[in-house]
């Protein structure tokens, strides 16, 4: 771990003990519900779709031509507040448009070598992602308008895809099934900056991974029919260790909705706040220790093995962008 990162961690841990002039805070909770929509540029999804969509080309550059996928993300977050400390936990899931954005689908293609038509359609099913976060932070604030809260915690993410394709990676009549899962756990840091403008507020929260090991695993089966040689089959499986470098930025605009108190001065208060947010996240995957095995006839997948190994051994990039709307409900003694 680099020296600047250690200095940031040390400063965040010592600040709560150095600052002593902050006002006392009673316990409270915040619940957040939101729904977001945006786009995902997935390097692993590109790998599978490029294999099926560009059968006549052995060039890895074909991966760049795959369009982003539309995603929808429901999210839930719970935040506990006490004497400046902030403990939060969140769960979110991603639902993907199926089939993904792809305007190049064709019902059939003509193979001049064999004089046959072959299917050229694709189906992407059971595509989803899940994410959980847990973090602890401490809020430092100016009584007038601003505050900032550094958080340290963990984030777990899992992506699952299954893929069926009637395409031409090896000539006419190829039927392929693909599935994979990618998982990683990251030791993460976030810093939330909040600025109040009258009844409104703006929150800016950058976040980055300090250490994020994980793995990528996939398997697939290909069947190829050739009039000259008949039917051949191939089963493939691989496992790749990864190390991810994650950078994210979220900007929120908050608008008060209601404020409700109790008859007793010592009783709890409750208020609701609506928010609009924009979030962008980039992930750089470093692939290490590729383990690959197959059983059957390699001709059933033609360039698929070479293409997979070439891409899996290279570093890959993912990009997610989301626009979300949500509601924050706060209660404090």
XYZ file of C-alpha atoms in Angstrom:
333
model
C 0.000 0.000 0.000
C 1.439 3.346 -0.970
C 2.564 5.982 1.548
C -0.063 8.637 0.577
C -2.840 6.139 1.234
C -1.417 5.341 4.672
C -1.278 9.047 5.516
C -4.924 9.521 4.533
C -5.996 6.548 6.640
C -4.017 7.769 9.644
C -5.472 11.268 9.370
C -9.025 9.944 9.170
C -8.506 7.780 12.248
C -6.952 10.566 14.348
C -9.257 13.456 13.449
C -12.163 12.376 15.696
C -9.842 12.440 18.714
C -8.272 15.798 17.843
C -11.461 17.797 17.268
C -13.266 18.441 20.551
C -15.432 21.507 19.891
C -18.228 19.789 17.996
C -21.725 19.949 19.476
C -23.222 16.843 21.062
C -25.493 14.842 18.792
C -28.400 12.657 19.823
C -28.858 9.222 18.209
C -30.687 9.093 14.910
C -31.295 6.984 11.836
C -31.678 7.627 8.113
C -33.295 5.382 5.544
C -32.763 5.899 1.826
C -34.631 4.342 -1.077
C -33.686 5.142 -4.663
C -34.101 3.947 -8.230
C -31.498 4.664 -10.880
C -31.079 4.154 -14.604
C -27.990 4.393 -16.758
C -25.476 2.523 -18.855
C -22.846 -0.159 -18.300
C -19.780 -0.807 -20.431
C -18.750 -4.287 -19.254
C -15.443 -5.735 -20.412
C -16.483 -9.310 -19.697
C -19.814 -8.931 -21.444
C -17.895 -7.472 -24.396
C -15.753 -10.596 -24.510
C -18.686 -12.952 -24.893
C -20.750 -10.843 -27.245
C -17.830 -10.009 -29.521
C -17.095 -13.698 -29.999
C -20.612 -14.350 -31.248
C -21.175 -11.126 -33.182
C -17.932 -11.083 -35.177
C -17.429 -14.674 -36.343
C -15.479 -13.821 -39.476
C -12.803 -11.824 -37.677
C -10.068 -13.040 -35.389
C -9.184 -9.499 -34.372
C -9.538 -8.625 -30.702
C -10.301 -5.047 -31.751
C -13.847 -6.162 -32.546
C -14.524 -5.987 -28.815
C -14.550 -2.181 -29.029
C -17.633 -2.194 -31.248
C -20.008 -3.541 -28.591
C -22.534 -1.000 -27.311
C -23.213 -0.271 -23.609
C -26.061 -2.063 -21.854
C -28.939 -0.180 -20.224
C -29.218 -0.890 -16.485
C -31.748 -0.162 -13.724
C -30.618 -0.069 -10.093
C -32.881 -0.157 -7.019
C -30.950 0.707 -3.849
C -31.502 0.726 -0.079
C -29.271 2.379 2.542
C -29.426 2.506 6.345
C -27.411 5.101 8.291
C -27.034 5.294 12.078
C -25.901 8.625 13.612
C -24.492 9.122 17.111
C -22.154 11.831 18.476
C -20.675 12.571 15.075
C -20.132 8.916 14.162
C -21.798 7.529 11.056
C -22.338 3.813 10.451
C -23.966 2.908 7.165
C -24.914 -0.229 5.266
C -26.422 -0.479 1.812
C -27.724 -3.062 -0.631
C -28.333 -2.581 -4.334
C -29.110 -4.690 -7.361
C -28.804 -4.100 -11.078
C -31.389 -5.252 -13.592
C -30.169 -5.280 -17.180
C -32.112 -4.637 -20.324
C -32.523 -7.942 -22.141
C -31.629 -8.223 -24.910
C -29.000 -5.492 -24.548
C -28.687 -2.508 -26.858
C -27.730 -4.052 -30.165
C -29.054 -2.785 -33.486
C -27.069 -5.246 -35.601
C -29.238 -8.347 -35.106
C -30.102 -10.320 -38.219
C -32.353 -13.349 -38.563
C -29.991 -15.218 -40.908
C -26.782 -14.787 -42.870
C -25.626 -16.320 -46.146
C -22.433 -18.374 -46.209
C -21.106 -18.356 -49.796
C -18.700 -21.247 -49.144
C -21.430 -23.726 -48.236
C -24.394 -22.117 -49.945
C -26.397 -22.325 -46.700
C -28.266 -19.877 -44.512
C -27.370 -19.886 -40.815
C -29.030 -18.365 -37.764
C -27.650 -15.066 -36.493
C -29.668 -14.123 -33.418
C -28.721 -13.719 -29.776
C -30.430 -14.011 -26.418
C -29.017 -12.637 -23.187
C -30.798 -13.931 -20.087
C -30.368 -14.107 -16.312
C -28.105 -11.085 -16.321
C -27.860 -9.331 -12.960
C -25.479 -7.823 -10.424
C -25.629 -7.441 -6.639
C -23.681 -5.149 -4.355
C -23.383 -4.580 -0.620
C -21.483 -1.962 1.384
C -20.690 -1.437 5.066
C -18.694 1.545 6.332
C -17.922 3.597 9.434
C -17.191 7.326 9.365
C -17.038 10.503 11.412
C -18.621 13.837 10.472
C -16.831 17.159 10.856
C -18.946 20.226 10.297
C -19.205 23.963 10.505
C -22.430 25.061 12.247
C -23.230 27.391 9.361
C -23.296 25.442 6.124
C -20.767 22.713 5.371
C -19.558 19.331 6.604
C -17.405 16.461 5.450
C -17.440 12.808 6.479
C -14.641 10.322 5.701
C -15.781 6.673 5.592
C -13.782 3.461 5.678
C -15.408 0.141 4.899
C -15.892 -2.833 2.643
C -17.802 -3.386 -0.551
C -18.771 -6.709 -2.106
C -19.952 -7.037 -5.706
C -21.117 -10.021 -7.724
C -22.046 -10.142 -11.415
C -23.817 -13.137 -12.967
C -24.497 -13.656 -16.665
C -25.805 -16.526 -18.744
C -25.726 -16.298 -22.484
C -27.172 -18.253 -25.396
C -26.221 -17.514 -28.967
C -27.056 -18.791 -32.410
C -24.109 -17.283 -34.238
C -21.148 -18.046 -36.459
C -17.816 -18.172 -34.604
C -16.835 -21.210 -36.704
C -19.055 -21.197 -39.756
C -22.730 -22.106 -40.204
C -24.789 -23.873 -37.611
C -22.929 -22.991 -34.422
C -24.916 -23.098 -31.180
C -23.133 -21.696 -28.118
C -24.007 -21.432 -24.416
C -21.986 -19.170 -22.128
C -22.181 -18.277 -18.452
C -19.867 -16.570 -16.001
C -19.675 -14.894 -12.644
C -17.298 -12.192 -11.493
C -16.856 -11.279 -7.820
C -14.630 -9.071 -5.744
C -14.424 -7.580 -2.258
C -12.807 -4.171 -1.878
C -11.447 -2.302 1.114
C -12.860 1.107 0.293
C -12.689 4.768 1.285
C -15.289 7.480 0.696
C -15.383 11.167 1.645
C -18.753 12.914 1.652
C -18.747 16.714 1.329
C -22.058 18.411 2.130
C -22.967 22.062 1.629
C -26.284 23.634 2.667
C -27.871 26.400 0.608
C -30.904 27.512 2.582
C -33.274 24.530 2.858
C -31.432 22.712 0.066
C -28.188 20.732 0.161
C -25.513 19.494 -2.210
C -23.474 16.362 -1.489
C -20.332 15.349 -3.351
C -18.868 11.944 -2.539
C -15.720 10.597 -4.214
C -14.740 7.020 -3.438
C -11.878 4.712 -4.316
C -10.626 1.231 -3.546
C -7.563 0.679 -1.393
C -7.388 -3.048 -2.151
C -9.836 -5.098 -4.232
C -8.967 -8.763 -4.929
C -11.419 -10.986 -6.750
C -11.872 -13.546 -9.478
C -13.606 -14.113 -12.780
C -14.960 -17.540 -13.690
C -16.701 -18.784 -16.802
C -17.783 -21.848 -18.676
C -19.332 -22.578 -22.036
C -20.319 -25.242 -24.535
C -20.207 -24.919 -28.319
C -21.768 -27.151 -30.953
C -20.760 -26.823 -34.579
C -22.397 -28.405 -37.596
C -20.472 -28.683 -40.830
C -21.951 -30.567 -43.819
C -18.541 -32.029 -44.625
C -17.457 -33.246 -41.182
C -20.700 -33.479 -39.215
C -21.269 -32.201 -35.680
C -18.514 -31.404 -33.177
C -18.687 -30.153 -29.598
C -16.409 -28.318 -27.194
C -16.669 -27.622 -23.456
C -14.573 -24.783 -21.983
C -13.913 -23.530 -18.460
C -11.614 -20.895 -17.007
C -10.765 -19.149 -13.739
C -8.916 -15.821 -13.547
C -7.710 -14.011 -10.436
C -8.212 -10.254 -10.632
C -7.117 -7.136 -8.795
C -9.390 -4.147 -9.339
C -8.704 -0.430 -9.111
C -12.026 1.396 -8.547
C -12.741 5.128 -8.776
C -16.207 6.651 -8.313
C -17.871 10.042 -7.925
C -21.464 10.782 -6.885
C -23.148 14.205 -6.804
C -26.487 14.659 -5.021
C -28.987 17.493 -4.878
C -31.373 17.321 -1.896
C -34.770 19.010 -1.543
C -36.817 19.060 1.707
C -40.294 17.533 1.508
C -41.749 17.442 5.045
C -40.683 18.140 8.617
C -42.721 16.613 11.441
C -42.068 16.897 15.173
C -43.746 15.652 18.362
C -45.594 17.454 21.121
C -42.749 16.915 23.558
C -39.549 18.883 23.177
C -37.583 15.759 24.027
C -39.448 13.626 21.522
C -38.118 12.475 18.170
C -38.367 14.475 14.975
C -38.849 13.064 11.513
C -38.308 14.636 8.123
C -38.306 13.485 4.509
C -35.958 14.687 1.792
C -36.059 13.974 -1.924
C -32.822 13.772 -3.867
C -31.506 13.566 -7.398
C -28.047 12.141 -8.023
C -25.545 11.429 -10.769
C -22.912 8.726 -10.283
C -20.053 7.557 -12.477
C -17.694 4.683 -11.665
C -14.671 3.330 -13.489
C -13.018 -0.014 -12.782
C -9.626 -1.158 -14.025
C -9.202 -4.943 -13.827
C -5.742 -6.473 -13.675
C -5.952 -10.141 -14.700
C -3.500 -12.599 -13.175
C -3.042 -16.371 -13.022
C -5.314 -17.471 -15.881
C -6.331 -21.139 -15.615
C -8.022 -22.523 -18.720
C -9.193 -26.017 -19.658
C -11.298 -27.520 -22.415
C -12.662 -30.877 -23.495
C -13.759 -31.809 -26.999
C -12.985 -30.641 -30.500
C -11.394 -27.144 -30.680
C -12.804 -26.761 -34.184
C -16.245 -26.350 -32.602
C -15.210 -22.900 -31.410
C -12.510 -22.044 -33.965
C -10.855 -18.826 -32.728
C -12.813 -18.750 -29.466
C -10.034 -20.262 -27.346
C -7.360 -17.949 -28.717
C -9.658 -14.962 -28.403
C -10.594 -15.725 -24.792
C -7.009 -16.273 -23.668
C -5.807 -13.114 -25.394
C -8.476 -10.960 -23.776
C -8.373 -12.586 -20.341
C -4.617 -12.036 -20.098
C -5.003 -8.322 -20.818
C -6.088 -5.559 -18.465
C -9.715 -4.526 -18.910
C -11.856 -1.475 -18.090
C -15.506 -1.157 -17.020
C -17.574 2.020 -16.834
C -20.937 2.618 -15.116
C -22.997 5.813 -15.160
C -26.310 6.246 -13.311
C -28.933 8.931 -12.756
C -31.033 8.229 -9.644
C -34.076 9.603 -7.863
C -34.810 8.761 -4.252
C -36.185 9.616 -0.836
C -34.340 10.000 2.476
C -36.309 9.629 5.722
C -34.565 10.817 8.901
C -35.516 10.362 12.534
C -33.603 11.793 15.498
C -34.186 12.039 19.244
